[in-house]
Coordinates of C-alpha atoms and ligand atoms in Angstrom, one line a residue:
X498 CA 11.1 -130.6 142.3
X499 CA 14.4 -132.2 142.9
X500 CA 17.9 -130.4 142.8
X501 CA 20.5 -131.8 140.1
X502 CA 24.6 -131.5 140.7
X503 CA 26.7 -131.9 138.4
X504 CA 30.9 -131.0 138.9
X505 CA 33.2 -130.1 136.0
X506 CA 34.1 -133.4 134.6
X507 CA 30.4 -134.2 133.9
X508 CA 30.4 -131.3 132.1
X509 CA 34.4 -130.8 131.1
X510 CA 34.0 -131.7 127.2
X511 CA 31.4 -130.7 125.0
X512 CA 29.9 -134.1 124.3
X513 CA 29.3 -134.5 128.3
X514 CA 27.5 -131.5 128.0
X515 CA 25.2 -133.0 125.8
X516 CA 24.9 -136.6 127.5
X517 CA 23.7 -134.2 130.7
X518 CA 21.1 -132.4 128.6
X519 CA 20.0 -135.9 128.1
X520 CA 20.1 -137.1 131.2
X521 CA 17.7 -134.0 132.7
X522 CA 15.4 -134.0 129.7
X523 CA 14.6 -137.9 130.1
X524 CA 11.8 -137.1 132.4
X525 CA 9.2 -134.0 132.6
X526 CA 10.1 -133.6 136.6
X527 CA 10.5 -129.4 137.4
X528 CA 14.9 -129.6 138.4
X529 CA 17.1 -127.3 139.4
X530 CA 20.1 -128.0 137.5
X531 CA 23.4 -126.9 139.5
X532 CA 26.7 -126.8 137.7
X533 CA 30.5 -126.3 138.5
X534 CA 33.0 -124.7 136.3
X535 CA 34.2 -126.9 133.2
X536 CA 37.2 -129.1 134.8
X537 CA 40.3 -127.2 135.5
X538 CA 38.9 -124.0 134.9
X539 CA 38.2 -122.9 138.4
X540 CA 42.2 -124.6 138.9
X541 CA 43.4 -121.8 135.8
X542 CA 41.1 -119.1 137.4
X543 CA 43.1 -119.5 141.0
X544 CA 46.8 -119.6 139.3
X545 CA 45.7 -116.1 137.3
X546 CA 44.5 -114.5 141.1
X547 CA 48.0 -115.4 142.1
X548 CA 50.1 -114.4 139.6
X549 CA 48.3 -111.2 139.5
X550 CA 48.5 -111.1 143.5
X551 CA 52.5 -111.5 143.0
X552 CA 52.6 -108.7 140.6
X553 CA 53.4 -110.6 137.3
X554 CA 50.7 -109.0 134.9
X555 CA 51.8 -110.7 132.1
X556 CA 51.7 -114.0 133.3
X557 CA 48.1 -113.5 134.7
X558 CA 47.5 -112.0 131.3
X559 CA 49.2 -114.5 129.1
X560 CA 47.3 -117.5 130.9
X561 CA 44.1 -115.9 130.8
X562 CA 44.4 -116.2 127.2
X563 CA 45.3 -119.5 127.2
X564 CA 42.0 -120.3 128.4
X565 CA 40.2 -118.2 126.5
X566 CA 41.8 -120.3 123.6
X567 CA 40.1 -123.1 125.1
X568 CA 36.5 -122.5 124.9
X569 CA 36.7 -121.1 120.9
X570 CA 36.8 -125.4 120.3
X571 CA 34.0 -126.4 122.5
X572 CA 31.6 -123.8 121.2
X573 CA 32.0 -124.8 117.7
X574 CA 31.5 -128.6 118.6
X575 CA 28.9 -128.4 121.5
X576 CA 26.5 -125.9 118.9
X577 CA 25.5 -126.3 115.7
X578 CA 23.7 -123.0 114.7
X579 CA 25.6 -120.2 113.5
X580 CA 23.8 -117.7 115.3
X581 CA 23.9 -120.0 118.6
X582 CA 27.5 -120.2 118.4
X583 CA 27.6 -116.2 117.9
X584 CA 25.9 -115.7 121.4
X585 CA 28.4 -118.6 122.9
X586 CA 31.5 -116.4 122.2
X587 CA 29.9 -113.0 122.6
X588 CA 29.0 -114.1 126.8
X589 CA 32.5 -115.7 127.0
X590 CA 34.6 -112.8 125.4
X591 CA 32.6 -110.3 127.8
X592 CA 33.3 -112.5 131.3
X593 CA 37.3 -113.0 129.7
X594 CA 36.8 -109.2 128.8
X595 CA 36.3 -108.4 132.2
X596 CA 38.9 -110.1 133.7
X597 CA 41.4 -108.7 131.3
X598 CA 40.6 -105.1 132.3
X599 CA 40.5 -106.1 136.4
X600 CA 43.5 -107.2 135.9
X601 CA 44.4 -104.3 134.5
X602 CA 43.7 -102.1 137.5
X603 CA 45.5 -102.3 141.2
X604 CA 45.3 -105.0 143.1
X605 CA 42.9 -106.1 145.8
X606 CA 41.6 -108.8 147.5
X607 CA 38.5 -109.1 146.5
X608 CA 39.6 -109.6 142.6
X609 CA 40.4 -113.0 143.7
X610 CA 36.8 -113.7 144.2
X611 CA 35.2 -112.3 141.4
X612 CA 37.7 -114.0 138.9
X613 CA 37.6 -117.2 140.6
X614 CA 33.5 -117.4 139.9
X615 CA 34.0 -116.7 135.8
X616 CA 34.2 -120.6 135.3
X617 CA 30.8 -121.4 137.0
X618 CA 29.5 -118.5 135.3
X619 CA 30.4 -119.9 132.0
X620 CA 29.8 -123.3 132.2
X621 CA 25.7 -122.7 133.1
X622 CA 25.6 -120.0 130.3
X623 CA 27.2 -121.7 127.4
X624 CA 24.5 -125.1 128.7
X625 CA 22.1 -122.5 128.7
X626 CA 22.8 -122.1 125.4
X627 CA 23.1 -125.8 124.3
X628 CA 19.4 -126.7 126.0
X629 CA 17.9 -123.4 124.0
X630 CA 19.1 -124.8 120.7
X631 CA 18.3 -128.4 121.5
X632 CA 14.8 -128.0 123.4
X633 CA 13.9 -124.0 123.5
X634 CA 11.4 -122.6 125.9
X635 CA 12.7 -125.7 128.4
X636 CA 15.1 -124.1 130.7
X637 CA 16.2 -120.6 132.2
X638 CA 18.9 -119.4 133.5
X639 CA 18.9 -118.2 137.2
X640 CA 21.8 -116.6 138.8
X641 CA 23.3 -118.3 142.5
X642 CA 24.4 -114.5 143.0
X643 CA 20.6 -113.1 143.3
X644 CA 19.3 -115.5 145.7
X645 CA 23.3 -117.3 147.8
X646 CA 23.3 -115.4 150.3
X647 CA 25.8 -116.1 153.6
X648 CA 25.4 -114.6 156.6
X649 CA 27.6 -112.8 159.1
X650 CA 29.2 -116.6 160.6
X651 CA 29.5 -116.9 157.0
X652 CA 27.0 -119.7 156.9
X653 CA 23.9 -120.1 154.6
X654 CA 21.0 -117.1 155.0
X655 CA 18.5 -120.1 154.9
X656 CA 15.5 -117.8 154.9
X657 CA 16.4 -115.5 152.7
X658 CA 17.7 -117.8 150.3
X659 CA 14.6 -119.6 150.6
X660 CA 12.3 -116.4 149.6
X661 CA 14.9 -115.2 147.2
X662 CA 14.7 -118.4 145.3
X663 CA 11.2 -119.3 145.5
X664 CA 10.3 -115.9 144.4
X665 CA 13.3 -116.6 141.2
X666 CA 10.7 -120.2 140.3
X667 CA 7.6 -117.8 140.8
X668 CA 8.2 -115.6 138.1
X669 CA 9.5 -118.3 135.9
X670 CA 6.8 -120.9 136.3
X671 CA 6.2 -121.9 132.6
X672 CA 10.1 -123.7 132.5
X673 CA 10.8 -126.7 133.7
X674 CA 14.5 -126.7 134.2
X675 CA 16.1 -124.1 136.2
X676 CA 20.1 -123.8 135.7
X677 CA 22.7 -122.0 137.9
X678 CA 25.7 -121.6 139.2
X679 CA 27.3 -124.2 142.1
X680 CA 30.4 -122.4 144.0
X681 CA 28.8 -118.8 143.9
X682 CA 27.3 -116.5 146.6
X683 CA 27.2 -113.3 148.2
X684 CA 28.9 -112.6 151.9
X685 CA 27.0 -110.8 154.2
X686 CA 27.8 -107.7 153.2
X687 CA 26.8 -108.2 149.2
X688 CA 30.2 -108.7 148.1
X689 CA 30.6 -111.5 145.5
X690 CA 32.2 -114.7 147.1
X691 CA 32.2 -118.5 147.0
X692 CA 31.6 -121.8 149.2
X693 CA 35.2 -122.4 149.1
X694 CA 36.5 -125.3 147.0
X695 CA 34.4 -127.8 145.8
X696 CA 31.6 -126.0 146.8
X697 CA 29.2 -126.8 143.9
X698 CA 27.9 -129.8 146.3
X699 CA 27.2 -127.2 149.1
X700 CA 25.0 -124.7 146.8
X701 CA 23.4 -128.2 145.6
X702 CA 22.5 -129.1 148.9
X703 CA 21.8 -125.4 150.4
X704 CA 19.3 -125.0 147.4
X705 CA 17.1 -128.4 147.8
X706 CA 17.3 -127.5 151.9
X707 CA 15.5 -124.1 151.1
X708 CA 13.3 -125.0 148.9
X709 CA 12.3 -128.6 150.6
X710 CA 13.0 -130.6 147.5
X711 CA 12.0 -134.3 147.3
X712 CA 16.0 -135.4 146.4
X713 CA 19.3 -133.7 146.1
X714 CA 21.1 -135.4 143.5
X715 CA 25.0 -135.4 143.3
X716 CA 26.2 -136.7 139.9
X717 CA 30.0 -136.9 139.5
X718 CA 32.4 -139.2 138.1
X719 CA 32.6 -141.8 139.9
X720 CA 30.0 -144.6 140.9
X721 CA 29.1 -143.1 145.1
X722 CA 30.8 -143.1 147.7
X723 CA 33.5 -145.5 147.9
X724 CA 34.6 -147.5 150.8
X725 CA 38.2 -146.3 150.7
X726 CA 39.8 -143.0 148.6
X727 CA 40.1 -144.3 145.2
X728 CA 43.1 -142.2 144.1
X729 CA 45.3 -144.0 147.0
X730 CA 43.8 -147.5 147.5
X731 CA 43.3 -150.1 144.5
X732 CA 40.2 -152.2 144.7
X733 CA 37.9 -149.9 146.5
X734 CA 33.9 -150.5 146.1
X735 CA 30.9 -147.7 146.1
X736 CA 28.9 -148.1 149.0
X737 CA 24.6 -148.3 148.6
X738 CA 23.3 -146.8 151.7
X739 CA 24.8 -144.4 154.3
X740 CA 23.1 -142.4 157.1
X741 CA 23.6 -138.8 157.3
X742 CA 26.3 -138.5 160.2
X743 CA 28.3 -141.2 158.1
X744 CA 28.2 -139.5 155.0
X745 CA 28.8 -136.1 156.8
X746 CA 32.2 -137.8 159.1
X747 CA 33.3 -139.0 155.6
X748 CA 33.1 -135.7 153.8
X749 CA 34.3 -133.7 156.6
X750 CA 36.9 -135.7 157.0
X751 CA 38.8 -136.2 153.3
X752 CA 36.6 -138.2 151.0
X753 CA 36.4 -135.7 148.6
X754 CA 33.7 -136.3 146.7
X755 CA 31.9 -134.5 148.7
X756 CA 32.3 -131.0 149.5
X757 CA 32.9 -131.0 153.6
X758 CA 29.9 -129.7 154.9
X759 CA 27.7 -130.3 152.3
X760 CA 25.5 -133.0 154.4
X761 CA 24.4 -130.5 157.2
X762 CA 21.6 -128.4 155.0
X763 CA 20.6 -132.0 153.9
X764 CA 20.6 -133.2 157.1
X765 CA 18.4 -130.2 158.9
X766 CA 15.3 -130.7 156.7
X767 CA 16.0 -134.6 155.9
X768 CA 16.1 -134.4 152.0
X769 CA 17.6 -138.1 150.6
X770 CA 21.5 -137.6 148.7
X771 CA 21.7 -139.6 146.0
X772 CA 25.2 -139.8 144.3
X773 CA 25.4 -141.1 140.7
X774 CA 28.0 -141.5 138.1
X775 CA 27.5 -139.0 135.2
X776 CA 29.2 -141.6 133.1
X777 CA 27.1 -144.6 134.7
X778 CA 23.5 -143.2 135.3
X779 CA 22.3 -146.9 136.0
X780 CA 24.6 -147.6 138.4
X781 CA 23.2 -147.6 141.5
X782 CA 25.5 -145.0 143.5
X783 CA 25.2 -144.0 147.2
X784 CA 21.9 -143.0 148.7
X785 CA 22.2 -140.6 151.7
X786 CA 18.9 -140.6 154.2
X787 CA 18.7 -140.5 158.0
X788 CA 18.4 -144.4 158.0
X789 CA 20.9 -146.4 160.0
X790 CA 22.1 -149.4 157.9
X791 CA 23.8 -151.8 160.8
X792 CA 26.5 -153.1 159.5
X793 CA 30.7 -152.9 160.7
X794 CA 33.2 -150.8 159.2
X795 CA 31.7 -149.1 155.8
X796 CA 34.4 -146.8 155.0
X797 CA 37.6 -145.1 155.4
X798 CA 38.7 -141.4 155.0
X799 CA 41.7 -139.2 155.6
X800 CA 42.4 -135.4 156.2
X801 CA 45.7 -133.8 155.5
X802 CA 46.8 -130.9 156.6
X803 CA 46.4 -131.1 160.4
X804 CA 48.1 -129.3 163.7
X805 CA 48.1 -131.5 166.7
X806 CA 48.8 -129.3 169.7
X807 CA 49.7 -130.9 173.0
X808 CA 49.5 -129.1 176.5
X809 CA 50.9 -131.1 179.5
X810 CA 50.8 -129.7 183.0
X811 CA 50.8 -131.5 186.1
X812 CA 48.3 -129.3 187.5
X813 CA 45.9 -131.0 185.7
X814 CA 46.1 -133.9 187.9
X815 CA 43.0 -134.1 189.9
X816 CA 41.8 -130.4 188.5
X817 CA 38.9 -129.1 187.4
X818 CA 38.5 -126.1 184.9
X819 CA 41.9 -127.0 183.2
X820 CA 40.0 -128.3 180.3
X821 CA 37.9 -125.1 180.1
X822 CA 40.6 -123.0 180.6
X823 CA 42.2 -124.6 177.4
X824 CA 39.1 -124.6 175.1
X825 CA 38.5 -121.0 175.7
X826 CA 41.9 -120.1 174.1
X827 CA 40.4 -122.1 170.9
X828 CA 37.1 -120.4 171.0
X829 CA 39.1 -117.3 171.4
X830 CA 40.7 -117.4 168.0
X831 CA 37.7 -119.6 166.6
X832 CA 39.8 -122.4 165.2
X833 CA 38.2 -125.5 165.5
X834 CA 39.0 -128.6 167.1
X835 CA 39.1 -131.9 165.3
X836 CA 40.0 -134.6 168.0
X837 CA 40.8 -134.5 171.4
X838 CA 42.9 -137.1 173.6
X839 CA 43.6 -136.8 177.3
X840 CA 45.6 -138.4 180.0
X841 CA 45.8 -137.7 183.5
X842 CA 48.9 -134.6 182.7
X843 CA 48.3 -133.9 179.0
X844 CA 45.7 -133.3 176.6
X845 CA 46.1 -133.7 172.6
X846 CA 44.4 -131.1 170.6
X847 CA 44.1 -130.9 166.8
X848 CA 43.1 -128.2 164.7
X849 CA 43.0 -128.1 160.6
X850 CA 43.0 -124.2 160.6
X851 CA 46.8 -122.7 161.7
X852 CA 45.7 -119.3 160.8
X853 CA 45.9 -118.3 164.6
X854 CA 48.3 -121.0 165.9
X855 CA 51.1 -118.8 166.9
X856 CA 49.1 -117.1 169.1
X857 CA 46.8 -120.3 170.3
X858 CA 50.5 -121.7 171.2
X859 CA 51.2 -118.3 173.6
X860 CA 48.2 -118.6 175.5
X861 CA 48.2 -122.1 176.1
X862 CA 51.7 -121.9 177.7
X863 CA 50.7 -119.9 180.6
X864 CA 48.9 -123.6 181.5
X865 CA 51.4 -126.0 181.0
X866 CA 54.3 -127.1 178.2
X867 CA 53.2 -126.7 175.0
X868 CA 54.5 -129.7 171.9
X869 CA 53.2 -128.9 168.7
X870 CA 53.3 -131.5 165.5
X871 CA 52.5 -130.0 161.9
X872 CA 51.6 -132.0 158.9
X873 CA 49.7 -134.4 160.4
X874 CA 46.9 -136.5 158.8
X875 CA 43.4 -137.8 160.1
X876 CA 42.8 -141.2 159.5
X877 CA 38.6 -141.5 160.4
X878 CA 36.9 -145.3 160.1
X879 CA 33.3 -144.5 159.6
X880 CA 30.5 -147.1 160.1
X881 CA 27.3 -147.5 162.2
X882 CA 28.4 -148.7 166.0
X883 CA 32.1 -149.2 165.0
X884 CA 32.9 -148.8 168.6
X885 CA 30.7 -151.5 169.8
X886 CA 31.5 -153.9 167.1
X887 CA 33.2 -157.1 168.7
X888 CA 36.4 -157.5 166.5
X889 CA 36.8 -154.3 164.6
X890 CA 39.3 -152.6 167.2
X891 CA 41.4 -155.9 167.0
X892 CA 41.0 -155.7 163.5
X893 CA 42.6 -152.2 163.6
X894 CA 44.9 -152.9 166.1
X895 CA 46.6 -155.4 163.7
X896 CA 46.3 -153.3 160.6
X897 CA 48.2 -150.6 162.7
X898 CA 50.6 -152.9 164.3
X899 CA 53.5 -150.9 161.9
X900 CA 52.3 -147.5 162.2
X901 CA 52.8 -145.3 165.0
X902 CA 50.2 -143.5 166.3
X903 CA 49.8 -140.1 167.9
X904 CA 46.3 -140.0 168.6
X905 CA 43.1 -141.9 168.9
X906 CA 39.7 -141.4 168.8
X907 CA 37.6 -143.7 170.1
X908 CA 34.3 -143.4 171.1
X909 CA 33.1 -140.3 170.7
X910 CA 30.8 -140.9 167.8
X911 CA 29.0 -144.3 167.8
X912 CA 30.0 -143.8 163.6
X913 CA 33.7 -142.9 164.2
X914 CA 36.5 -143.8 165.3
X915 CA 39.7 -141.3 164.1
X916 CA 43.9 -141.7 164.0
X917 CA 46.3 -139.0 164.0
X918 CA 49.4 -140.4 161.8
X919 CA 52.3 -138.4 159.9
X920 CA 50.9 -137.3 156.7
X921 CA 54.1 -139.7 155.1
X922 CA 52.2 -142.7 156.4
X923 CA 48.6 -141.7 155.4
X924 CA 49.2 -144.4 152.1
X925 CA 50.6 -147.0 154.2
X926 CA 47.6 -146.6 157.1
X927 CA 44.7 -146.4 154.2
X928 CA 46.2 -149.7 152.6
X929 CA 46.7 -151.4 156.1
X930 CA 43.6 -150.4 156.7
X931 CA 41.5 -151.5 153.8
X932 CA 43.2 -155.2 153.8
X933 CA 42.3 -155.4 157.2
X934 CA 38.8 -154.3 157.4
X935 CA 37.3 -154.7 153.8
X936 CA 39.1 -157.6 152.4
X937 CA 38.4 -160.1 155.2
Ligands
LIG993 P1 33.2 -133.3 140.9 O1 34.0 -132.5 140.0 O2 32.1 -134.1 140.2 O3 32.7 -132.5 142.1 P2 35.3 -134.4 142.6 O4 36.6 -134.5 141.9 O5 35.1 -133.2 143.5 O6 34.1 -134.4 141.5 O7 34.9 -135.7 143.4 C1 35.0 -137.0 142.8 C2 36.3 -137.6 143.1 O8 36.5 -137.8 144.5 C3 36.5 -139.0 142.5 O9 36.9 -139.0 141.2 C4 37.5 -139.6 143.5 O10 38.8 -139.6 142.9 C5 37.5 -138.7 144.7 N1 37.3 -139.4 145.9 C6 38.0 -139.3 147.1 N2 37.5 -140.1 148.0 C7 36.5 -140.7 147.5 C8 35.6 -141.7 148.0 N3 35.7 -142.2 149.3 N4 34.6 -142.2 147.2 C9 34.5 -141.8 145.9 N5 35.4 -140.8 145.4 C10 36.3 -140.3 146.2
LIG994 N1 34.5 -125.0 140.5 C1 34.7 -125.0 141.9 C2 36.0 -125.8 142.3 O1 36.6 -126.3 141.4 C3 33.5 -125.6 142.7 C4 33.2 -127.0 142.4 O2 33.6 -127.6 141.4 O3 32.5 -127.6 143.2 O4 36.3 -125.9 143.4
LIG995 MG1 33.6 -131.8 143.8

């Protein structure tokens, strides 16, 4: 068994649809085959939750129909038979349907959720669809919303997602390909929810962890994981090989081809990640494993969107518990930490989650002065012994020699080494950066 990903360009127009039938039919391997909303849907689903949070019905209701619009021209070109195309448009009417009358009623938070699904939801029925009128008896459809289950830390129920699903394949042992839905699961309580955005790589890689699959396989549009974002910096190549913790320091921190903890279920129960190009299969792509490839500097990432917090006191000179006293606040309020810098009568904190910050900021000032930055961006070089590589720091040194810096990171990780810049220089850094370091 091996688990099959594939997001909503590789299957955003009705003839990529059918070049992914192709691509999982080519063998007779048993697959799970996970899919994300048809591109831009899920993007359409979130501005209807908001204009029907802010009150204006007839917005929410006037786009939703918009969208509808656009699935009446992919069914009729991604099936042929009449009575095919007649089921196609009877599920999608029902699931618009639905979110016509919800947003009908008052509203509350959880609508948000269950509209935001509909596009994953769609997507894996109307394939459903396609495979039974191209190869019936193949494939079933199995919902992510009877077997995703989260927990109370809101983190994958890996045993019961492992019985749920295995008892799913039990009762459906005479098909060989198994579709559902990426981005969907249940909270804790039952309530419909998702693995926030970009999430169809999580369920991917949560679903191959339970069920111990042989390879998780992430195909997207692009050929792997490049050494450098692709939307910023020209000239930026996929890379073969990366371990785990490098893969997982890349996705965590920007590269958003992966979703950012998407790694860890693969990680736990060492299942290879294998990304591929929808549009390439014979490209090689990135393969994922707990092998360490020695080599310097294999890729760059950035995260926007950070708080860097900084807490200076001279009673921290020659104290001990300060640095206690201060993570405590953080574990208080459950915010994360990103990076951390000290010197002898300050210490640099940031954090990409300001839901609590006001209140962080209060109790941190009963230990020193408190300076806080916003709109900051992580810079992370990622790379198997980067701090031990003669060279690379000088190398970064001079790529920065223009930049200012607020924080480093150095050290902590032997695959990482991270920069806290102002988000207005993250293009300048990740272009310094890439002459520097890649183009030698
Ligand atoms: P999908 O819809 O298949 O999940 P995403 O849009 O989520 O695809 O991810 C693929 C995109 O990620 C690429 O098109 C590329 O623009 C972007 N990206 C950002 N950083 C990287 C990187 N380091 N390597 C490859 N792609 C990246
Ligand atoms: N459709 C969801 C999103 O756009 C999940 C995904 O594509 O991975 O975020
Ligand atoms: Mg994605």
């Amino acid at each position: 068994m091996k688990v099959y990903k594939f997001g909503g360009t590789s299957v955003g127009t009705p003839d990529r649809m059918k070049h992914v039938a192709k691509l999982i039919t080519a063998d007779n391997e048993k697959k799970i085959i996970v899919l994300s909303a048809i591109s831009g849907t899920t993007n359409t689903l979130v501005e209807i939750g908001d204009l029907f949070r802010l009150g204006n019905i007839d917005g929410a209701l006037a786009r939703l129909e918009e969208l509808r619009a656009t699935y009446d021209p992919f069914i009729q070109s991604l099936l042929t038979e009449a009575s095919n195309k007649k089921i196609a448009f009877k599920i999608v009417n029902q699931y618009f349907d639905e979110m016509h009358r919800l947003i009908h009623q008052p509203f509350y938070n959880q609508i948000l959720k269950i509209i935001v699904v509909n596009g994953e939801l769609i997507s894996t029925h109307l394939f459903q669809t396609y495979l039974n009128e191209k190869h019936p008896g193949h494939s079933v459809l199995i919902p992510a919303a009877e077997f995703m289950y989260l927990n109370e830390s809101e983190e994958p129920n890996m045993a019961l997602i492992s019985a749920k699903l295995e008892s799913l394949l039990n009762q459906n042992t005479n098909y060989e390909l198994f579709v559902t839905q990426g981005f969907i699961c249940r909270n804790c309580s039952g309530g419909i929810d998702n693995l926030n955005r970009g999430g169809s790589d999580y369920s991917a890689t949560i679903m191959g962890a339970a069920l111990n699959v042989k390879e998780i396989q992430i195909w997207t549009d692009i050929d792997g994981m490049h050494n450098n974002d692709p939307r910023i910096v020209d000239n930026t190549k996929p890379i073969s090989n990366l371990s785990f913790e490098e893969a997982g320091e890349l996705a965590y921190f920007g590269a958003k081809i992966l979703h950012p903890t998407c790694i860890i279920p693969a990680q736990q129960f060492d299942i290879p990640v294998r990304i591929k190009n929808t549009m390439k299969p014979f490209a090689y792509g990135t393969l994922i494993t707990s092998n360490q490839n020695p080599e310097t500097v294999k890729a760059i990432a950035a995260k926007d969107g950070i708080t860097a917090i900084k807490i200076k006191s001279s009673r921290m000179i020659l104290a001990y518990g300060f640095l206690r006293k201060v993570f405590e606040v953080f574990e208080q309020y459950q915010t994360p930490i990103d990076m951390i810098t000290t010197s002898e009568i300050a210490v640099s904190i940031t954090i990409d989650d300001p839901k609590f910050l006001e209140q962080i900021i209060q109790d941190l000032q009963k230990y020193g002065k408190v300076e806080v930055d916003v709109n900051q961006t992580i810079i992370c070089i990622v790379g198997d012994m980067v701090a031990e590589q003669k060279g690379i720091s000088s190398e970064i040194f001079k790529a920065l020699e223009e930049i200012p810096i607020r924080m480093i990171s150095y050290g902590g990780s032997r695959n990482n080494i991270s920069l806290l810049v102002k988000n207005n220089l993250k293009e300048k850094t990740l272009k310094s950066l890439n002459s520097h370091l890649f183009n030698l």
